[in-house]
Amino acid sequence: MDKVLIEVEDLKKHYHTSKGTLKAVDGVSLVIRKGETFGLVGESGCGKSTLIRTILRLLYPTSGKIIFEGRNIAHLHEKDLKDLRKRMGIVFQDPHSSLNPRMTIFDILARPLKIHKIVKNRDDMVLRIVEILKLMGLQAEHMIRFPHELSGGQKQRVAIARALMVEPEILFLDEPTSALDVSVQAKILKLLDKVKKQRNLTYFYISHDINLIRVVSDRIAVMYLGKIVELGEKDLVFQKPLHPYTNGLFRSVPIPDPDVKIEKIPLEGEVPSPVNPPSGCRFHPRCEFAKSVCKGKEPKLMKVEDGRMVACHLYQ
Ligand code: SF4
C-alpha cells in the first residue's frame, strides 16, 4: 500500500471576488497511496470539494503541482485530460441531481464507454452494463428505467456504476451517502468496500461526517479554511488528536468507541470567511491555546510524533 498514486504539492485554488480573494484551497500538500482509503474531513465550506475537483482537474488550479503516477497534471491542456478522466472517477453527493433525468440508465452507463471507446460493439456494451448492474446489486431490467423511477439508494448505485464503467484506478467520493436515508447509507458503504476489494481500487472520501470518515479510512486529513491542519493514520489521529481544531471537531460528535477518549475542549465561534482569512494560524480567533506567535506567523504542516503531520505552533 506504500506506492504513491497521487502527490499534491502546495496546491492552491483562489477565486477573485468583489470582496477580495477567496482562498478556497490554499497550499495543500498530501500524498495518496495506491490501494488505501484516504479520508478528508472538515466543516462545510472548508474547501474539501474544491480540493478534490482541483485534483481531478475539473477546476483549473491557481498554482501548485498534482503528480499522478509521476506526471504533473496540474496544467495539462483540456484536450490532454481525456486519459486522466478515465483513470480518476468521482461519485457526487446527490444522486438525484447527478443523473440526467432524460436519459435511461442504459444511456447513462453507455456514455462513458462511448466517450472513451472502450467497447467494440453494442453487444459488448450491453454485457458490460448488465455486469456492472449486477455488481451494484441491481437487475438487468433497470437498464430501461429512468432515474426518477429508482429509489435514492438505487440512483447512487447507478452513479457509482457510471464512475466504474471506465475502470478507474481511484474513486473520489464526495459525501456519497449524505443525501440518502440512514437505512440505505450502510448498504452503500458496504457495496463500495466490496467493489474496492474486488477491483483493487484507491478511494479518496470527503465528508463533514466524522464517524463516516472514521469507519472507512486508513489515513485521514483534517481541513480548516483551505488548509490541512492534521494528517495521519486514522487510528492514531482518532485516539489522540493533536491539533486544537481536530480535537474540537471530534468532540463535537459522539464517537461510538469506548477506547477513544477525547478531552473536552470547546470549539467556539463561527468559521471565518475564506475571503481575507485571519492572519497567522487561521484557527487563532477560535483557539484557546493561541499565543502571540499564532496571530503573526502561519504554522507549517510538520511531521511530529508517530509520523503524523500537524500545523500548530504548540508542536513547532
Ligand atoms: Fe491554536 Fe496557535 Fe496551534 Fe493555531 S497555532 S491551533 S492558534 S495553538
mmCIF file of C-alpha atoms and ligand atoms in Angstrom:
data_model
loop_
_atom_site.group_PDB
_atom_site.id
_atom_site.type_symbol
_atom_site.label_atom_id
_atom_site.label_comp_id
_atom_site.label_asym_id
_atom_site.label_seq_id
_atom_site.Cartn_x
_atom_site.Cartn_y
_atom_site.Cartn_z
ATOM 1 C CA MET A 1 0.000 0.000 0.000
ATOM 2 C CA ASP A 2 3.052 2.262 0.013
ATOM 3 C CA LYS A 3 3.262 3.069 -3.687
ATOM 4 C CA VAL A 4 2.323 6.705 -4.253
ATOM 5 C CA LEU A 5 -0.551 7.200 -6.690
ATOM 6 C CA ILE A 6 -1.094 10.949 -6.358
ATOM 7 C CA GLU A 7 1.105 13.598 -4.828
ATOM 8 C CA VAL A 8 -0.280 17.072 -4.311
ATOM 9 C CA GLU A 9 2.236 19.830 -3.660
ATOM 10 C CA ASP A 10 1.333 23.317 -2.400
ATOM 11 C CA LEU A 11 -1.909 23.272 -4.387
ATOM 12 C CA LYS A 12 -3.931 26.486 -4.475
ATOM 13 C CA LYS A 13 -7.318 27.362 -5.888
ATOM 14 C CA HIS A 14 -8.195 31.025 -5.438
ATOM 15 C CA TYR A 15 -11.155 32.998 -6.777
ATOM 16 C CA HIS A 16 -11.199 36.738 -7.274
ATOM 17 C CA THR A 17 -14.418 38.208 -5.862
ATOM 18 C CA SER A 18 -15.663 41.747 -5.337
ATOM 19 C CA LYS A 19 -14.850 41.366 -1.613
ATOM 20 C CA GLY A 20 -11.300 40.096 -2.137
ATOM 21 C CA THR A 21 -9.501 36.849 -2.942
ATOM 22 C CA LEU A 22 -11.363 33.751 -1.834
ATOM 23 C CA LYS A 23 -8.703 31.206 -0.913
ATOM 24 C CA ALA A 24 -10.772 28.023 -1.171
ATOM 25 C CA VAL A 25 -7.684 25.791 -1.276
ATOM 26 C CA ASP A 26 -4.536 27.466 -0.035
ATOM 27 C CA GLY A 27 -1.337 25.479 -0.166
ATOM 28 C CA VAL A 28 -2.422 21.861 0.312
ATOM 29 C CA SER A 29 0.211 19.124 0.172
ATOM 30 C CA LEU A 30 -0.633 15.452 0.592
ATOM 31 C CA VAL A 31 0.099 12.008 -0.782
ATOM 32 C CA ILE A 32 -2.408 9.314 -1.758
ATOM 33 C CA ARG A 33 -1.029 5.794 -1.685
ATOM 34 C CA LYS A 34 -2.177 3.138 -4.096
ATOM 35 C CA GLY A 35 -4.816 0.878 -2.565
ATOM 36 C CA GLU A 36 -5.586 2.970 0.505
ATOM 37 C CA THR A 37 -8.745 4.738 1.585
ATOM 38 C CA PHE A 38 -7.893 8.327 2.366
ATOM 39 C CA GLY A 39 -10.474 10.374 4.243
ATOM 40 C CA LEU A 40 -10.638 14.158 4.293
ATOM 41 C CA VAL A 41 -12.841 15.684 6.957
ATOM 42 C CA GLY A 42 -13.784 19.275 7.770
ATOM 43 C CA GLU A 43 -16.770 21.549 8.251
ATOM 44 C CA SER A 44 -18.875 22.635 5.274
ATOM 45 C CA GLY A 45 -17.145 25.357 3.271
ATOM 46 C CA CYS A 46 -13.593 24.418 4.364
ATOM 47 C CA GLY A 47 -12.557 23.676 0.765
ATOM 48 C CA LYS A 48 -12.864 19.861 0.622
ATOM 49 C CA SER A 49 -14.987 19.755 -2.535
ATOM 50 C CA THR A 50 -12.865 22.388 -4.263
ATOM 51 C CA LEU A 51 -9.742 20.411 -3.390
ATOM 52 C CA ILE A 52 -10.897 17.148 -4.969
ATOM 53 C CA ARG A 53 -12.331 18.916 -8.014
ATOM 54 C CA THR A 54 -8.965 20.637 -8.492
ATOM 55 C CA ILE A 55 -7.040 17.358 -8.104
ATOM 56 C CA LEU A 56 -9.408 15.815 -10.687
ATOM 57 C CA ARG A 57 -8.788 18.839 -12.916
ATOM 58 C CA LEU A 58 -12.485 19.669 -13.082
ATOM 59 C CA LEU A 59 -11.187 23.030 -11.829
ATOM 60 C CA TYR A 60 -8.021 24.712 -13.040
ATOM 61 C CA PRO A 61 -5.531 25.166 -10.182
ATOM 62 C CA THR A 62 -4.219 28.631 -9.345
ATOM 63 C CA SER A 63 -0.791 27.120 -8.594
ATOM 64 C CA GLY A 64 0.922 24.012 -7.267
ATOM 65 C CA LYS A 65 1.543 20.503 -8.517
ATOM 66 C CA ILE A 66 -0.650 17.431 -8.922
ATOM 67 C CA ILE A 67 1.616 14.490 -9.662
ATOM 68 C CA PHE A 68 -0.323 11.470 -10.921
ATOM 69 C CA GLU A 69 1.895 8.431 -11.417
ATOM 70 C CA GLY A 70 4.961 10.608 -11.808
ATOM 71 C CA ARG A 71 3.441 13.197 -14.167
ATOM 72 C CA ASN A 72 2.423 16.743 -13.181
ATOM 73 C CA ILE A 73 -1.138 17.118 -14.466
ATOM 74 C CA ALA A 74 -1.820 20.490 -12.834
ATOM 75 C CA HIS A 75 -1.593 22.471 -16.035
ATOM 76 C CA LEU A 76 -2.368 19.859 -18.696
ATOM 77 C CA HIS A 77 -4.396 21.222 -21.564
ATOM 78 C CA GLU A 78 -8.085 20.189 -21.677
ATOM 79 C CA LYS A 79 -7.504 18.039 -24.774
ATOM 80 C CA ASP A 80 -4.831 16.032 -22.921
ATOM 81 C CA LEU A 81 -7.107 15.309 -19.971
ATOM 82 C CA LYS A 82 -9.158 12.559 -21.602
ATOM 83 C CA ASP A 83 -6.906 9.722 -20.437
ATOM 84 C CA LEU A 84 -6.915 11.209 -16.953
ATOM 85 C CA ARG A 85 -10.730 11.282 -16.834
ATOM 86 C CA LYS A 86 -10.658 7.538 -17.462
ATOM 87 C CA ARG A 87 -8.289 6.829 -14.614
ATOM 88 C CA MET A 88 -9.831 9.017 -11.919
ATOM 89 C CA GLY A 89 -13.568 8.794 -11.195
ATOM 90 C CA ILE A 90 -15.889 10.757 -8.952
ATOM 91 C CA VAL A 91 -19.176 9.975 -7.236
ATOM 92 C CA PHE A 92 -21.085 13.091 -6.268
ATOM 93 C CA GLN A 93 -23.091 13.679 -3.135
ATOM 94 C CA ASP A 94 -26.552 13.931 -4.607
ATOM 95 C CA PRO A 95 -27.599 11.143 -6.995
ATOM 96 C CA HIS A 96 -30.914 12.943 -7.604
ATOM 97 C CA SER A 97 -29.162 15.757 -9.455
ATOM 98 C CA SER A 98 -26.059 13.981 -10.780
ATOM 99 C CA LEU A 99 -28.017 11.676 -13.146
ATOM 100 C CA ASN A 100 -29.570 13.167 -16.272
ATOM 101 C CA PRO A 101 -33.363 12.738 -15.825
ATOM 102 C CA ARG A 102 -33.941 12.470 -19.599
ATOM 103 C CA MET A 103 -31.558 9.539 -20.089
ATOM 104 C CA THR A 104 -32.302 5.884 -19.368
ATOM 105 C CA ILE A 105 -29.935 4.033 -17.059
ATOM 106 C CA PHE A 106 -28.594 2.241 -20.143
ATOM 107 C CA ASP A 107 -27.715 5.537 -21.828
ATOM 108 C CA ILE A 108 -26.191 6.928 -18.631
ATOM 109 C CA LEU A 109 -23.915 3.902 -18.295
ATOM 110 C CA ALA A 110 -23.184 3.618 -22.033
ATOM 111 C CA ARG A 111 -21.994 7.223 -22.320
ATOM 112 C CA PRO A 112 -18.535 6.794 -20.698
ATOM 113 C CA LEU A 113 -17.991 3.619 -22.753
ATOM 114 C CA LYS A 114 -18.687 5.572 -25.934
ATOM 115 C CA ILE A 115 -16.626 8.628 -24.968
ATOM 116 C CA HIS A 116 -13.594 6.502 -24.146
ATOM 117 C CA LYS A 117 -14.209 3.994 -26.991
ATOM 118 C CA ILE A 118 -13.969 1.110 -24.556
ATOM 119 C CA VAL A 119 -16.230 -1.452 -26.255
ATOM 120 C CA LYS A 120 -16.164 -2.800 -29.811
ATOM 121 C CA ASN A 121 -19.891 -3.138 -30.418
ATOM 122 C CA ARG A 122 -23.320 -2.841 -28.855
ATOM 123 C CA ASP A 123 -23.351 -6.452 -27.619
ATOM 124 C CA ASP A 124 -20.189 -5.796 -25.619
ATOM 125 C CA MET A 125 -21.767 -2.632 -24.295
ATOM 126 C CA VAL A 126 -24.898 -4.444 -23.106
ATOM 127 C CA LEU A 127 -22.790 -7.170 -21.495
ATOM 128 C CA ARG A 128 -20.717 -4.621 -19.598
ATOM 129 C CA ILE A 129 -23.780 -2.772 -18.411
ATOM 130 C CA VAL A 130 -25.537 -5.932 -17.231
ATOM 131 C CA GLU A 131 -22.362 -6.981 -15.433
ATOM 132 C CA ILE A 132 -21.941 -3.666 -13.605
ATOM 133 C CA LEU A 133 -25.640 -3.532 -12.658
ATOM 134 C CA LYS A 134 -25.262 -6.982 -11.137
ATOM 135 C CA LEU A 135 -22.157 -5.907 -9.228
ATOM 136 C CA MET A 136 -24.161 -2.944 -7.896
ATOM 137 C CA GLY A 137 -26.960 -5.237 -6.704
ATOM 138 C CA LEU A 138 -29.343 -4.034 -9.448
ATOM 139 C CA GLN A 139 -31.184 -6.023 -12.124
ATOM 140 C CA ALA A 140 -30.675 -6.023 -15.896
ATOM 141 C CA GLU A 141 -34.207 -4.645 -16.241
ATOM 142 C CA HIS A 142 -33.090 -1.420 -14.534
ATOM 143 C CA MET A 143 -31.392 -0.547 -17.843
ATOM 144 C CA ILE A 144 -34.621 0.614 -19.398
ATOM 145 C CA ARG A 145 -35.700 2.741 -16.449
ATOM 146 C CA PHE A 146 -35.259 6.475 -15.963
ATOM 147 C CA PRO A 147 -33.639 7.902 -12.790
ATOM 148 C CA HIS A 148 -36.990 9.125 -11.394
ATOM 149 C CA GLU A 149 -38.208 5.506 -11.360
ATOM 150 C CA LEU A 150 -35.447 4.489 -8.927
ATOM 151 C CA SER A 151 -35.067 4.982 -5.182
ATOM 152 C CA GLY A 152 -32.297 7.241 -3.780
ATOM 153 C CA GLY A 153 -30.114 4.232 -2.961
ATOM 154 C CA GLN A 154 -30.617 2.726 -6.433
ATOM 155 C CA LYS A 155 -29.704 6.047 -8.041
ATOM 156 C CA GLN A 156 -26.485 6.220 -6.040
ATOM 157 C CA ARG A 157 -25.695 2.641 -7.137
ATOM 158 C CA VAL A 158 -26.103 3.811 -10.752
ATOM 159 C CA ALA A 159 -23.857 6.825 -10.073
ATOM 160 C CA ILE A 160 -21.176 4.504 -8.652
ATOM 161 C CA ALA A 161 -21.627 2.169 -11.634
ATOM 162 C CA ARG A 162 -21.164 5.099 -14.014
ATOM 163 C CA ALA A 163 -17.905 6.058 -12.302
ATOM 164 C CA LEU A 164 -16.698 2.452 -12.552
ATOM 165 C CA MET A 165 -17.604 1.908 -16.233
ATOM 166 C CA VAL A 166 -14.178 3.101 -17.405
ATOM 167 C CA GLU A 167 -12.336 1.056 -14.755
ATOM 168 C CA PRO A 168 -10.607 3.928 -12.949
ATOM 169 C CA GLU A 169 -7.735 3.440 -10.521
ATOM 170 C CA ILE A 170 -9.026 5.896 -7.961
ATOM 171 C CA LEU A 171 -12.532 6.983 -6.967
ATOM 172 C CA PHE A 172 -13.194 10.328 -5.303
ATOM 173 C CA LEU A 173 -16.283 10.027 -3.132
ATOM 174 C CA ASP A 174 -17.857 13.377 -2.280
ATOM 175 C CA GLU A 175 -20.177 12.749 0.696
ATOM 176 C CA PRO A 176 -21.528 9.688 -1.174
ATOM 177 C CA THR A 177 -24.170 8.786 1.403
ATOM 178 C CA SER A 178 -25.221 12.114 2.905
ATOM 179 C CA ALA A 179 -28.266 12.532 0.614
ATOM 180 C CA LEU A 180 -29.544 9.035 1.445
ATOM 181 C CA ASP A 181 -31.745 7.592 4.181
ATOM 182 C CA VAL A 182 -29.801 6.281 7.163
ATOM 183 C CA SER A 183 -31.036 2.742 6.430
ATOM 184 C CA VAL A 184 -29.504 2.892 2.921
ATOM 185 C CA GLN A 185 -26.209 4.538 3.887
ATOM 186 C CA ALA A 186 -24.637 1.417 5.425
ATOM 187 C CA LYS A 187 -25.562 -0.681 2.374
ATOM 188 C CA ILE A 188 -23.876 1.780 0.004
ATOM 189 C CA LEU A 189 -20.721 1.883 2.167
ATOM 190 C CA LYS A 190 -20.639 -1.907 2.230
ATOM 191 C CA LEU A 191 -21.036 -2.024 -1.538
ATOM 192 C CA LEU A 192 -18.210 0.490 -2.022
ATOM 193 C CA ASP A 193 -15.985 -1.592 0.241
ATOM 194 C CA LYS A 194 -16.767 -4.765 -1.723
ATOM 195 C CA VAL A 195 -16.013 -3.071 -5.048
ATOM 196 C CA LYS A 196 -12.756 -1.612 -3.714
ATOM 197 C CA LYS A 197 -11.502 -5.044 -2.709
ATOM 198 C CA GLN A 198 -12.663 -6.718 -5.925
ATOM 199 C CA ARG A 199 -11.106 -4.119 -8.201
ATOM 200 C CA ASN A 200 -8.102 -3.153 -6.096
ATOM 201 C CA LEU A 201 -9.156 0.486 -6.098
ATOM 202 C CA THR A 202 -7.921 3.536 -4.204
ATOM 203 C CA TYR A 203 -10.568 5.694 -2.519
ATOM 204 C CA PHE A 204 -10.496 9.360 -1.530
ATOM 205 C CA TYR A 205 -13.522 10.120 0.622
ATOM 206 C CA ILE A 206 -14.506 13.627 1.676
ATOM 207 C CA SER A 207 -17.146 14.270 4.293
ATOM 208 C CA HIS A 208 -18.176 16.514 7.151
ATOM 209 C CA ASP A 209 -19.381 13.304 8.853
ATOM 210 C CA ILE A 210 -16.586 12.374 11.225
ATOM 211 C CA ASN A 211 -17.990 8.952 12.027
ATOM 212 C CA LEU A 212 -18.212 8.047 8.348
ATOM 213 C CA ILE A 213 -14.584 9.073 7.782
ATOM 214 C CA ARG A 214 -13.619 7.101 10.877
ATOM 215 C CA VAL A 215 -15.314 3.933 9.620
ATOM 216 C CA VAL A 216 -13.995 3.958 6.053
ATOM 217 C CA SER A 217 -10.468 5.441 6.158
ATOM 218 C CA ASP A 218 -6.938 4.105 6.534
ATOM 219 C CA ARG A 219 -5.435 7.589 6.853
ATOM 220 C CA ILE A 220 -7.196 10.888 7.375
ATOM 221 C CA ALA A 221 -6.562 14.585 6.916
ATOM 222 C CA VAL A 222 -8.401 17.406 8.664
ATOM 223 C CA MET A 223 -9.034 20.599 6.692
ATOM 224 C CA TYR A 224 -9.745 24.073 8.041
ATOM 225 C CA LEU A 225 -10.258 27.185 5.903
ATOM 226 C CA GLY A 226 -8.428 25.895 2.832
ATOM 227 C CA LYS A 227 -5.549 24.212 4.673
ATOM 228 C CA ILE A 228 -4.687 20.783 6.063
ATOM 229 C CA VAL A 229 -4.123 21.132 9.815
ATOM 230 C CA GLU A 230 -3.542 17.473 10.715
ATOM 231 C CA LEU A 231 -2.832 14.306 8.729
ATOM 232 C CA GLY A 232 -2.001 10.780 9.813
ATOM 233 C CA GLU A 233 -3.022 7.177 10.380
ATOM 234 C CA LYS A 234 -6.748 7.103 11.182
ATOM 235 C CA ASP A 235 -6.462 5.224 14.488
ATOM 236 C CA LEU A 236 -3.703 7.469 15.824
ATOM 237 C CA VAL A 237 -5.497 10.693 14.946
ATOM 238 C CA PHE A 238 -8.768 9.493 16.482
ATOM 239 C CA GLN A 239 -7.101 8.105 19.608
ATOM 240 C CA LYS A 240 -5.203 11.310 20.251
ATOM 241 C CA PRO A 241 -5.981 14.317 18.065
ATOM 242 C CA LEU A 242 -3.126 16.813 18.374
ATOM 243 C CA HIS A 243 -4.335 19.954 16.601
ATOM 244 C CA PRO A 244 -6.756 22.009 18.740
ATOM 245 C CA TYR A 245 -9.166 22.208 15.789
ATOM 246 C CA THR A 246 -9.157 18.421 15.257
ATOM 247 C CA ASN A 247 -9.800 17.983 18.950
ATOM 248 C CA GLY A 248 -12.706 20.426 18.919
ATOM 249 C CA LEU A 249 -14.155 18.955 15.739
ATOM 250 C CA PHE A 250 -14.036 15.385 17.008
ATOM 251 C CA ARG A 251 -15.605 16.186 20.333
ATOM 252 C CA SER A 252 -18.494 17.931 18.613
ATOM 253 C CA VAL A 253 -19.915 14.497 17.733
ATOM 254 C CA PRO A 254 -20.221 11.369 19.877
ATOM 255 C CA ILE A 255 -17.570 8.796 18.867
ATOM 256 C CA PRO A 256 -19.052 5.314 19.305
ATOM 257 C CA ASP A 257 -15.853 3.722 20.666
ATOM 258 C CA PRO A 258 -15.129 3.301 24.394
ATOM 259 C CA ASP A 259 -11.350 3.317 23.705
ATOM 260 C CA VAL A 260 -11.439 6.792 22.230
ATOM 261 C CA LYS A 261 -11.015 9.356 24.960
ATOM 262 C CA ILE A 262 -11.069 12.955 23.855
ATOM 263 C CA GLU A 263 -10.571 15.775 26.319
ATOM 264 C CA LYS A 264 -13.386 18.277 26.322
ATOM 265 C CA ILE A 265 -12.081 21.362 24.584
ATOM 266 C CA PRO A 266 -14.830 23.618 23.312
ATOM 267 C CA LEU A 267 -14.862 24.624 19.647
ATOM 268 C CA GLU A 268 -16.303 28.091 19.867
ATOM 269 C CA GLY A 269 -17.098 30.828 17.371
ATOM 270 C CA GLU A 270 -18.009 30.832 13.715
ATOM 271 C CA VAL A 271 -15.782 29.645 10.885
ATOM 272 C CA PRO A 272 -14.261 32.884 9.464
ATOM 273 C CA SER A 273 -14.686 33.728 5.791
ATOM 274 C CA PRO A 274 -12.094 32.270 3.394
ATOM 275 C CA VAL A 275 -12.048 35.770 1.845
ATOM 276 C CA ASN A 276 -9.292 37.568 3.781
ATOM 277 C CA PRO A 277 -8.922 34.803 6.396
ATOM 278 C CA PRO A 278 -7.306 35.510 9.813
ATOM 279 C CA SER A 279 -3.560 36.218 9.814
ATOM 280 C CA GLY A 280 -1.021 33.664 11.068
ATOM 281 C CA CYS A 281 -2.803 30.488 12.148
ATOM 282 C CA ARG A 282 -6.281 30.723 10.662
ATOM 283 C CA PHE A 283 -7.710 28.989 13.701
ATOM 284 C CA HIS A 284 -6.300 31.518 16.199
ATOM 285 C CA PRO A 285 -9.549 33.526 16.795
ATOM 286 C CA ARG A 286 -11.222 30.270 17.953
ATOM 287 C CA CYS A 287 -8.289 28.603 19.697
ATOM 288 C CA GLU A 288 -7.997 28.646 23.456
ATOM 289 C CA PHE A 289 -4.254 27.867 23.241
ATOM 290 C CA ALA A 290 -3.451 30.791 20.927
ATOM 291 C CA LYS A 291 -0.165 32.564 21.747
ATOM 292 C CA SER A 292 1.130 35.830 20.311
ATOM 293 C CA VAL A 293 3.107 33.950 17.633
ATOM 294 C CA CYS A 294 -0.116 32.338 16.382
ATOM 295 C CA LYS A 295 -1.518 35.654 15.188
ATOM 296 C CA GLY A 296 1.588 36.741 13.301
ATOM 297 C CA LYS A 297 3.129 33.548 11.915
ATOM 298 C CA GLU A 298 1.483 30.792 9.975
ATOM 299 C CA PRO A 299 2.385 27.339 11.344
ATOM 300 C CA LYS A 300 3.749 24.875 8.785
ATOM 301 C CA LEU A 301 2.383 21.354 8.394
ATOM 302 C CA MET A 302 5.250 19.430 10.010
ATOM 303 C CA LYS A 303 5.970 15.859 10.997
ATOM 304 C CA VAL A 304 5.558 15.292 14.732
ATOM 305 C CA GLU A 305 5.197 12.119 16.806
ATOM 306 C CA ASP A 306 4.124 8.798 15.249
ATOM 307 C CA GLY A 307 4.734 10.062 11.710
ATOM 308 C CA ARG A 308 1.748 12.358 11.719
ATOM 309 C CA MET A 309 1.713 15.889 10.333
ATOM 310 C CA VAL A 310 0.356 18.829 12.337
ATOM 311 C CA ALA A 311 0.227 22.559 11.577
ATOM 312 C CA CYS A 312 0.327 24.177 15.018
ATOM 313 C CA HIS A 313 2.867 26.261 16.939
ATOM 314 C CA LEU A 314 2.324 24.054 20.000
ATOM 315 C CA TYR A 315 4.371 21.393 18.191
ATOM 316 C CA GLN A 316 6.976 23.522 16.400
HETATM 317 FE FE1 SF4 B 1 -4.038 27.307 18.322
HETATM 318 FE FE2 SF4 B 1 -1.750 28.574 17.824
HETATM 319 FE FE3 SF4 B 1 -1.957 25.977 17.309
HETATM 320 FE FE4 SF4 B 1 -3.228 27.757 15.819
HETATM 321 S S1 SF4 B 1 -1.035 27.526 16.003
HETATM 322 S S2 SF4 B 1 -4.053 25.869 16.604
HETATM 323 S S3 SF4 B 1 -3.805 29.286 17.339
HETATM 324 S S4 SF4 B 1 -2.069 26.963 19.325
#
